[in-house]
mmCIF file with all atom_site columns, C-alpha atoms in Angstrom:
data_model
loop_
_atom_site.group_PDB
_atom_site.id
_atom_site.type_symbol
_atom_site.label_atom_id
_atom_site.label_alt_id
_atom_site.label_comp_id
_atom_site.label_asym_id
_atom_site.label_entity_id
_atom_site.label_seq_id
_atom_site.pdbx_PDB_ins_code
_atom_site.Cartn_x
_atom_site.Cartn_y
_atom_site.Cartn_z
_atom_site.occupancy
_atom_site.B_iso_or_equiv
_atom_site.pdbx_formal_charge
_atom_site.auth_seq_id
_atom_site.auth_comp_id
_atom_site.auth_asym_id
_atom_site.auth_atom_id
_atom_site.pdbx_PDB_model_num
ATOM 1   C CA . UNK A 1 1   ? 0.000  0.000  0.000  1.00 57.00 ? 1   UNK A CA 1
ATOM 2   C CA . UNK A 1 2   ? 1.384  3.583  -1.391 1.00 60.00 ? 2   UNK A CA 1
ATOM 3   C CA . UNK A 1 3   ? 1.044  6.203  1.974  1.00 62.00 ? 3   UNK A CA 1
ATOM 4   C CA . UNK A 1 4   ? 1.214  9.974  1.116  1.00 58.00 ? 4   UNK A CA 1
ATOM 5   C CA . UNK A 1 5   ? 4.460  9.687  3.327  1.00 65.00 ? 5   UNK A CA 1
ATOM 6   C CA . UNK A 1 6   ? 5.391  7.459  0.927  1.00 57.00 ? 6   UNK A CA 1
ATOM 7   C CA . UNK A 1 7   ? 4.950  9.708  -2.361 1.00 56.00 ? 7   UNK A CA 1
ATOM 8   C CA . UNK A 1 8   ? 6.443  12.495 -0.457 1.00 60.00 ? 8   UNK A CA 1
ATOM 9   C CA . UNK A 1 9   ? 9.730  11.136 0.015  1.00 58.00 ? 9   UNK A CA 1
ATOM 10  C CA . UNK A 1 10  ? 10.171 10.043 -3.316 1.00 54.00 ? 10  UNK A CA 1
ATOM 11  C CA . UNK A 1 11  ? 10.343 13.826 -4.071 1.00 59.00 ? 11  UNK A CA 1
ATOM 12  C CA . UNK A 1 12  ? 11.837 15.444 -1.319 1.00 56.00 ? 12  UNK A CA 1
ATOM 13  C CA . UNK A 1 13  ? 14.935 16.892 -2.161 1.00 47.00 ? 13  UNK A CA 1
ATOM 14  C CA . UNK A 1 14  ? 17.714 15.258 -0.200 1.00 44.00 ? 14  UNK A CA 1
ATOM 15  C CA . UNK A 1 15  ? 19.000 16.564 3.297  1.00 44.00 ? 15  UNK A CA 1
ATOM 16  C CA . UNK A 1 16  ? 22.264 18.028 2.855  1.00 50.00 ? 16  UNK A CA 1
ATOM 17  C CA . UNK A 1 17  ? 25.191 16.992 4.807  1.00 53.00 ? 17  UNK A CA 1
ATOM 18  C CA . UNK A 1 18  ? 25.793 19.924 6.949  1.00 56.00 ? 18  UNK A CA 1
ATOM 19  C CA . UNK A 1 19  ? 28.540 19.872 9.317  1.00 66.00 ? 19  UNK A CA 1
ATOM 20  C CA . UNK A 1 20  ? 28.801 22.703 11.507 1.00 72.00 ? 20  UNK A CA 1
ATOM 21  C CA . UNK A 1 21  ? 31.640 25.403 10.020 1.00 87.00 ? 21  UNK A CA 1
ATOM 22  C CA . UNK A 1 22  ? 34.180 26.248 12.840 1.00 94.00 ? 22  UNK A CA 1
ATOM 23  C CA . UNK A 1 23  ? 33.651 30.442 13.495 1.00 96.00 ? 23  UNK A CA 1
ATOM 24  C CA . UNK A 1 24  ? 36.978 31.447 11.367 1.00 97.00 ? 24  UNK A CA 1
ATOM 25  C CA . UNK A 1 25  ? 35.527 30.101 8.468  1.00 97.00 ? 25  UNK A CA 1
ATOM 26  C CA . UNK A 1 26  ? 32.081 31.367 8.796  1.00 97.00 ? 26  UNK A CA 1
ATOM 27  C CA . UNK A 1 27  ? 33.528 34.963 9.224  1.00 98.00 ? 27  UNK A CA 1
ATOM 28  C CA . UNK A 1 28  ? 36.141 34.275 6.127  1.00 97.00 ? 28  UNK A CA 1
ATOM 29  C CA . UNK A 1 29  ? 33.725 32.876 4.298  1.00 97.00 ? 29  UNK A CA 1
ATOM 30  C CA . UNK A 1 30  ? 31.346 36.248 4.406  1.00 97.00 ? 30  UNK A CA 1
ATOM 31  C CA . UNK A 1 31  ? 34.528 38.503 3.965  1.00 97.00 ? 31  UNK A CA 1
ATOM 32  C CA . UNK A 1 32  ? 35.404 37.122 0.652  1.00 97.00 ? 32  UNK A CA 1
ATOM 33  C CA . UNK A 1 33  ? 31.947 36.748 0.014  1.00 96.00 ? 33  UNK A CA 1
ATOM 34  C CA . UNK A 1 34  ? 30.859 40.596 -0.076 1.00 96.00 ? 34  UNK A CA 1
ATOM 35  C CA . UNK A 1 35  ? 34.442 41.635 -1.437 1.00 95.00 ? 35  UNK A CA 1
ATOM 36  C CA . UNK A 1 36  ? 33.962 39.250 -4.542 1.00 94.00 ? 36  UNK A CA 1
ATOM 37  C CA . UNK A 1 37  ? 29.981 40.238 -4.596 1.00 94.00 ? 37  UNK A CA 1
ATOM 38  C CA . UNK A 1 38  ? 30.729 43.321 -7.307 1.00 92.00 ? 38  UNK A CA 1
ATOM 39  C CA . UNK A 1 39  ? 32.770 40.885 -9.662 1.00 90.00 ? 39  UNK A CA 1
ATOM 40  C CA . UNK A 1 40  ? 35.668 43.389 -8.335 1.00 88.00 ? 40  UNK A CA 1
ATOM 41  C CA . UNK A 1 41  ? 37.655 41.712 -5.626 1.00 92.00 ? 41  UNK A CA 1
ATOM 42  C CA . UNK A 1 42  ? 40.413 44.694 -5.198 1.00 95.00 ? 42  UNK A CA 1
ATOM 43  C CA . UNK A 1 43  ? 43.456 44.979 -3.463 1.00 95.00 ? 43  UNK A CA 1
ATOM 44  C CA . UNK A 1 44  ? 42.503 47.155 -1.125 1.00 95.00 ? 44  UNK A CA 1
ATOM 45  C CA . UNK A 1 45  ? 39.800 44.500 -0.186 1.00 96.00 ? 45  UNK A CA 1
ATOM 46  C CA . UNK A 1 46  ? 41.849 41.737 0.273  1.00 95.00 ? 46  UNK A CA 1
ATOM 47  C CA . UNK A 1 47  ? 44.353 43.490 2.733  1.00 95.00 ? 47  UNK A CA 1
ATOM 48  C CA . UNK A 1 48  ? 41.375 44.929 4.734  1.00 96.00 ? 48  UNK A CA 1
ATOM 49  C CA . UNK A 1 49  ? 40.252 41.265 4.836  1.00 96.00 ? 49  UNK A CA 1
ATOM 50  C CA . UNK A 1 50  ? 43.910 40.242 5.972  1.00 96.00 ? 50  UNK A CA 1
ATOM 51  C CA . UNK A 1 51  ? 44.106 42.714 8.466  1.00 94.00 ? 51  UNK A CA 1
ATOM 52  C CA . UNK A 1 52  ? 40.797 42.573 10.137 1.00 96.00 ? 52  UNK A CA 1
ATOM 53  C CA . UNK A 1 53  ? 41.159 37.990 10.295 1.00 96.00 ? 53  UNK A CA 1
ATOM 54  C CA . UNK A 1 54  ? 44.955 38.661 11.833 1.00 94.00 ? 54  UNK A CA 1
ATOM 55  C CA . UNK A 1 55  ? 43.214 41.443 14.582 1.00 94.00 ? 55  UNK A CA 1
ATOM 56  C CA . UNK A 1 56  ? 40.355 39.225 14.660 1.00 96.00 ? 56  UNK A CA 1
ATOM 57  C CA . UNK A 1 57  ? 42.528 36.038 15.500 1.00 96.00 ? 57  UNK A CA 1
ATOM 58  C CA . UNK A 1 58  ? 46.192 36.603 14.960 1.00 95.00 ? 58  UNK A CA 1
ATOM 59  C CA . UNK A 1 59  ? 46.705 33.583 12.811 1.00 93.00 ? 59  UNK A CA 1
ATOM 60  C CA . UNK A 1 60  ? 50.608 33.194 11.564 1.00 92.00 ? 60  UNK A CA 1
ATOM 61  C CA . UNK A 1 61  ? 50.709 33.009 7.999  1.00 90.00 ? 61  UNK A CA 1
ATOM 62  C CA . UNK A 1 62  ? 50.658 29.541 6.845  1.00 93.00 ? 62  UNK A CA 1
ATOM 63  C CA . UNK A 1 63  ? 46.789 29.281 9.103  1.00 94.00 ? 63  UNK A CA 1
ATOM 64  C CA . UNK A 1 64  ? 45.776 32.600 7.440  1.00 93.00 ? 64  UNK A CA 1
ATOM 65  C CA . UNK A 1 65  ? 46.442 31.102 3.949  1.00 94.00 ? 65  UNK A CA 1
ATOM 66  C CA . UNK A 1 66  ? 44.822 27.788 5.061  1.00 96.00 ? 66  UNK A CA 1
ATOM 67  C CA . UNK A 1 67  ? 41.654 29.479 6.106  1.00 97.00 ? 67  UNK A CA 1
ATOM 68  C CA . UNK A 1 68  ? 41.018 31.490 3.420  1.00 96.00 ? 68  UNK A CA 1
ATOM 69  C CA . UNK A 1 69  ? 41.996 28.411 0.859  1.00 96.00 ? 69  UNK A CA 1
ATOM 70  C CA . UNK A 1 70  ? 39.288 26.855 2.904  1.00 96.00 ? 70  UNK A CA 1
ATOM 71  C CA . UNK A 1 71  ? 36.903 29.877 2.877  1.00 96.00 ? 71  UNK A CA 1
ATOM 72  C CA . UNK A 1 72  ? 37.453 29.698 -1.029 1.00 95.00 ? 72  UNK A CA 1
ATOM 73  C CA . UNK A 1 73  ? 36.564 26.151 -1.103 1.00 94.00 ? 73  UNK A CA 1
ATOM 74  C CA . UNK A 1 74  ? 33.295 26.070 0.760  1.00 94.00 ? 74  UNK A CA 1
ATOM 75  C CA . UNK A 1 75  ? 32.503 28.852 -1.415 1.00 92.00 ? 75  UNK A CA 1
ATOM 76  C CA . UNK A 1 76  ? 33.221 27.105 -4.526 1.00 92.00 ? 76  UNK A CA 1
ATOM 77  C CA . UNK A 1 77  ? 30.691 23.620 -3.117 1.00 91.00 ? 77  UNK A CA 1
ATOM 78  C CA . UNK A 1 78  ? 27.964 26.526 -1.531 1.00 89.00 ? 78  UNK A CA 1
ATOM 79  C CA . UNK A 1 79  ? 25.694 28.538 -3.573 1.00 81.00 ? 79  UNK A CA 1
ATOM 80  C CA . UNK A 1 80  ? 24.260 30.854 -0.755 1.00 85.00 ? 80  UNK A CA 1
ATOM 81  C CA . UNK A 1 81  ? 26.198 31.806 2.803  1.00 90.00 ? 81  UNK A CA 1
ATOM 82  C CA . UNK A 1 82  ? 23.365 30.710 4.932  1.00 91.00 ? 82  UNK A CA 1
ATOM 83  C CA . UNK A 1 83  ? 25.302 28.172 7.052  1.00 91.00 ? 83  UNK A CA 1
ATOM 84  C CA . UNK A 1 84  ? 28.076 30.629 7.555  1.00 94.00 ? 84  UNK A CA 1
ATOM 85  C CA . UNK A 1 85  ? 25.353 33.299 8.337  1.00 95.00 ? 85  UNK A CA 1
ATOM 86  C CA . UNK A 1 86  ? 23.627 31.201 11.142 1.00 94.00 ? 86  UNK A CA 1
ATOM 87  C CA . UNK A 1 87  ? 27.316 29.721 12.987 1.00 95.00 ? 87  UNK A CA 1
ATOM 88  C CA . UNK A 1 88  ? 27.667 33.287 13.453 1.00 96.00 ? 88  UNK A CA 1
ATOM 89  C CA . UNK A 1 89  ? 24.287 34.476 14.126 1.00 96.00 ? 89  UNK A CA 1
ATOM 90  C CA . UNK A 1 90  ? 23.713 31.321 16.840 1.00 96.00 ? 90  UNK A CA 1
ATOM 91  C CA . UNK A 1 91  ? 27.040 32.109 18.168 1.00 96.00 ? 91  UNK A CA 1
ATOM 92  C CA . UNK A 1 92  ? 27.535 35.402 18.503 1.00 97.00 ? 92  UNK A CA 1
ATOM 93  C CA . UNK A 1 93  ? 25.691 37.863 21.133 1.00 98.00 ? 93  UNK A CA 1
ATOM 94  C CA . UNK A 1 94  ? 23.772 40.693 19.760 1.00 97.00 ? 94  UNK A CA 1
ATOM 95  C CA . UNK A 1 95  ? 26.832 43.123 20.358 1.00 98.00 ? 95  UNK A CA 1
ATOM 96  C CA . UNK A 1 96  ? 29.159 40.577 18.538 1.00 98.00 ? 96  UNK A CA 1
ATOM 97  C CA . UNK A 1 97  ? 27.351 40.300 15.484 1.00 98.00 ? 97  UNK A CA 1
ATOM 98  C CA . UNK A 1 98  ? 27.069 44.473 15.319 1.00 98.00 ? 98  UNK A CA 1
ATOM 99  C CA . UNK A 1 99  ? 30.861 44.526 15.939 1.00 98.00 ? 99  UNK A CA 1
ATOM 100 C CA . UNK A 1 100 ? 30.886 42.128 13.041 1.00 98.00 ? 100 UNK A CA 1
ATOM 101 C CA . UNK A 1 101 ? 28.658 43.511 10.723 1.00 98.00 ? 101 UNK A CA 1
ATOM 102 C CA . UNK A 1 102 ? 31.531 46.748 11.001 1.00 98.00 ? 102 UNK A CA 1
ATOM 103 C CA . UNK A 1 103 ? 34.261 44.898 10.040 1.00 98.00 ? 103 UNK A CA 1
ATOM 104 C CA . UNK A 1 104 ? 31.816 44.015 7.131  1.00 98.00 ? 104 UNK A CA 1
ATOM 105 C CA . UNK A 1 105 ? 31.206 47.232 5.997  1.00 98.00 ? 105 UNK A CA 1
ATOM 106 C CA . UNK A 1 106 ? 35.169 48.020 6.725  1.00 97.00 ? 106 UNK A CA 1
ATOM 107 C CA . UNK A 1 107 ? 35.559 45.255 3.834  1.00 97.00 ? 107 UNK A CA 1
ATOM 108 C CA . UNK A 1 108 ? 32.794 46.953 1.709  1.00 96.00 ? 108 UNK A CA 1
ATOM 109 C CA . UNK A 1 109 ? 34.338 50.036 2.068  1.00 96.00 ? 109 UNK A CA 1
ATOM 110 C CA . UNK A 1 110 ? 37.917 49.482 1.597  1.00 95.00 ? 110 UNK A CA 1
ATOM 111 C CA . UNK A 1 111 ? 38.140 50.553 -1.935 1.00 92.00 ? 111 UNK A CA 1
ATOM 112 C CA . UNK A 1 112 ? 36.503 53.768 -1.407 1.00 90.00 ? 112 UNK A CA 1
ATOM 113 C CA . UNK A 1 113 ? 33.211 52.063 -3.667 1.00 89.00 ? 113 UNK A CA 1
ATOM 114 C CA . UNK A 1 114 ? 29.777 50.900 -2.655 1.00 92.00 ? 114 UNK A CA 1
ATOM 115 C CA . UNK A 1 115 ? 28.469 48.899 -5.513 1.00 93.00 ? 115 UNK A CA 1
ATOM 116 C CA . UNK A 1 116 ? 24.788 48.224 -5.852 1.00 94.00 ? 116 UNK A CA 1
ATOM 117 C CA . UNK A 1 117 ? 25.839 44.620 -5.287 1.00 95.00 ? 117 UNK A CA 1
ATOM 118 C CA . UNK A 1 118 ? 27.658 45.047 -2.227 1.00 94.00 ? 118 UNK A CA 1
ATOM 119 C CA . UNK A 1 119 ? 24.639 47.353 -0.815 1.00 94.00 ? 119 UNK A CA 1
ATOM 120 C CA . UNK A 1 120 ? 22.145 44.291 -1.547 1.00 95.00 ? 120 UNK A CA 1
ATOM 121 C CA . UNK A 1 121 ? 24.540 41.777 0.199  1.00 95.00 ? 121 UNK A CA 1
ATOM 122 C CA . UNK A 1 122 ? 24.824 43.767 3.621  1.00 96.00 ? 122 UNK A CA 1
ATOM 123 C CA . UNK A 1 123 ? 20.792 44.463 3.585  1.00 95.00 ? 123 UNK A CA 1
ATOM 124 C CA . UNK A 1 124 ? 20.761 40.729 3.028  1.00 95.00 ? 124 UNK A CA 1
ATOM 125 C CA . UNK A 1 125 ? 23.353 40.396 5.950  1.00 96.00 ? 125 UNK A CA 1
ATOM 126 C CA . UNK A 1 126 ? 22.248 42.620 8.714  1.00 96.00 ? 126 UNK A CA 1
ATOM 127 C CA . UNK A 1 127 ? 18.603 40.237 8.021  1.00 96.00 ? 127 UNK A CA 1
ATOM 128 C CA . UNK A 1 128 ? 20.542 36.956 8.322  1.00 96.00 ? 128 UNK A CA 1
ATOM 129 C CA . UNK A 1 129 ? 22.727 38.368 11.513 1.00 97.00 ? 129 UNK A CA 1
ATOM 130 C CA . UNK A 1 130 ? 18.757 38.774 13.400 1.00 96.00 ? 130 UNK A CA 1
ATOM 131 C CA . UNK A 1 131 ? 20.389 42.305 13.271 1.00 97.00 ? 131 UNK A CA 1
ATOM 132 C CA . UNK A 1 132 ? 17.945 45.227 12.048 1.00 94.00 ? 132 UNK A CA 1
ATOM 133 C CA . UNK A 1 133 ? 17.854 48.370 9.724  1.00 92.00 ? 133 UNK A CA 1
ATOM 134 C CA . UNK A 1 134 ? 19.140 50.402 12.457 1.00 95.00 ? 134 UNK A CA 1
ATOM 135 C CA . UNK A 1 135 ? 22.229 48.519 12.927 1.00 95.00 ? 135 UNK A CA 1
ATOM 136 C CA . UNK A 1 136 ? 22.599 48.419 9.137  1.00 94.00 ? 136 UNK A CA 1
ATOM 137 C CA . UNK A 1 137 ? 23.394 52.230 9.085  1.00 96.00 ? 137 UNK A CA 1
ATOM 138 C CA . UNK A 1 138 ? 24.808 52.506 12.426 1.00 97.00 ? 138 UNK A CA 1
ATOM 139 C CA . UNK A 1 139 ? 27.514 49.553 11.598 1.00 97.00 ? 139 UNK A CA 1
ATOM 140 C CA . UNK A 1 140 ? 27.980 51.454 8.364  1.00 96.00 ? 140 UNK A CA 1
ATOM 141 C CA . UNK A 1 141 ? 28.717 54.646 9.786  1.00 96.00 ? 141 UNK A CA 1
ATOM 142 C CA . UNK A 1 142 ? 31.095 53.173 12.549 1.00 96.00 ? 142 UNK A CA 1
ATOM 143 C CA . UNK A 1 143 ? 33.049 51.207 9.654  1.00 96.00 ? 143 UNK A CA 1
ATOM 144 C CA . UNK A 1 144 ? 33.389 55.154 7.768  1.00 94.00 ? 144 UNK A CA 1
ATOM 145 C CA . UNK A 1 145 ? 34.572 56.239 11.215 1.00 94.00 ? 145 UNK A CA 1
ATOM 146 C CA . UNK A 1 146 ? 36.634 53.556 12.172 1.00 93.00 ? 146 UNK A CA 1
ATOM 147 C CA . UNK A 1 147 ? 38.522 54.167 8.168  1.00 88.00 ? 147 UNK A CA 1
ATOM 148 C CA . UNK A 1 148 ? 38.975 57.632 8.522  1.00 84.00 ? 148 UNK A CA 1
ATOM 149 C CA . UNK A 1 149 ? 40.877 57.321 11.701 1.00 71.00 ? 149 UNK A CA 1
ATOM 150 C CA . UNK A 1 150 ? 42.621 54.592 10.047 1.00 61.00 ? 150 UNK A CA 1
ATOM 151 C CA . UNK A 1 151 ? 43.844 56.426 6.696  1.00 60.00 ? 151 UNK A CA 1
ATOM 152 C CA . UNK A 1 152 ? 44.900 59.974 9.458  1.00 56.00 ? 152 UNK A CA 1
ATOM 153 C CA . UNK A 1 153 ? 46.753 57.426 11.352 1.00 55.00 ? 153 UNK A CA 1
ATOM 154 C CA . UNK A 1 154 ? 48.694 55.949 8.405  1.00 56.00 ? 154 UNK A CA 1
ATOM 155 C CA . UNK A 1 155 ? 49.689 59.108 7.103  1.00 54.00 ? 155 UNK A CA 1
ATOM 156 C CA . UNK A 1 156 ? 53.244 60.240 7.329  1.00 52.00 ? 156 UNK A CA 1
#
């Protein structure tokens, strides 16, 4: 006898195999996601990425070139950043994730650009963080701060 259990299985799309990403690479993960999100991956993105995973962690070389060659490869098997999203969002306190979503927008805004692209990822971000619209423009404007003082600093 066919049950509607049955019939349902037959075309229920298979569970994934999700194993729980360690926090490095959930954080890696989303920085090389929103720098590569404008088909523009810049310099200036990748050493704000590099800088803000060695503050972040202080990895020595060889484990910051292993996490981002594995941050590259989950990419490459993932079509969406939802798994990275959550480890973070189910990890992280509210203050974390907001202290997070800056170093975000520090990547964003590293080569001086916002492309319409990297706008719709960080809306799409601040929703997946549980974060809200506030936080959005309030972690953007702390990132602009936080540069500023960065580039005054760095000048001779």
């Amino acid at each position: 006898m066919v049950t509607w259990q049955s019939i349902r299985a037959l075309f229920a799309a298979p569970e994934p195999d999700h194993q729980p990403l360690d926090i490095q690479t959930a954080i890696a993960i989303l920085f090389l996601e929103v720098a590569s999100s404008d088909d523009a991956f810049v310099a200036e993105e990748r050493r704000e990425i590099d800088r803000l995973l060695q503050k972040r962690f202080g990895l020595s070389a060889d484990e910051h070139v292993a996490l981002l060659a594995q941050a590259r490869e989950y990419r490459k098997t993932h079509a969406d950043v939802f798994h990275a999203t959550r480890e973070i969002a189910e990890q992280f306190t509210p203050e974390e994730r907001f202290a997070f979503l800056v170093e975000v927008w520090r990547v964003v805004l590293a080569d001086g650009v916002i492309s319409f692209e990297e706008d719709s990822f960080m809306r799409k971000l601040v929703n997946l963080l549980r974060l809200d619209r506030i936080a959005w423009v309030q972690a953007r404007d702390e990132a602009l701060k936080q540069m500023e003082t960065f580039k005054r600093e760095k000048k001779p």
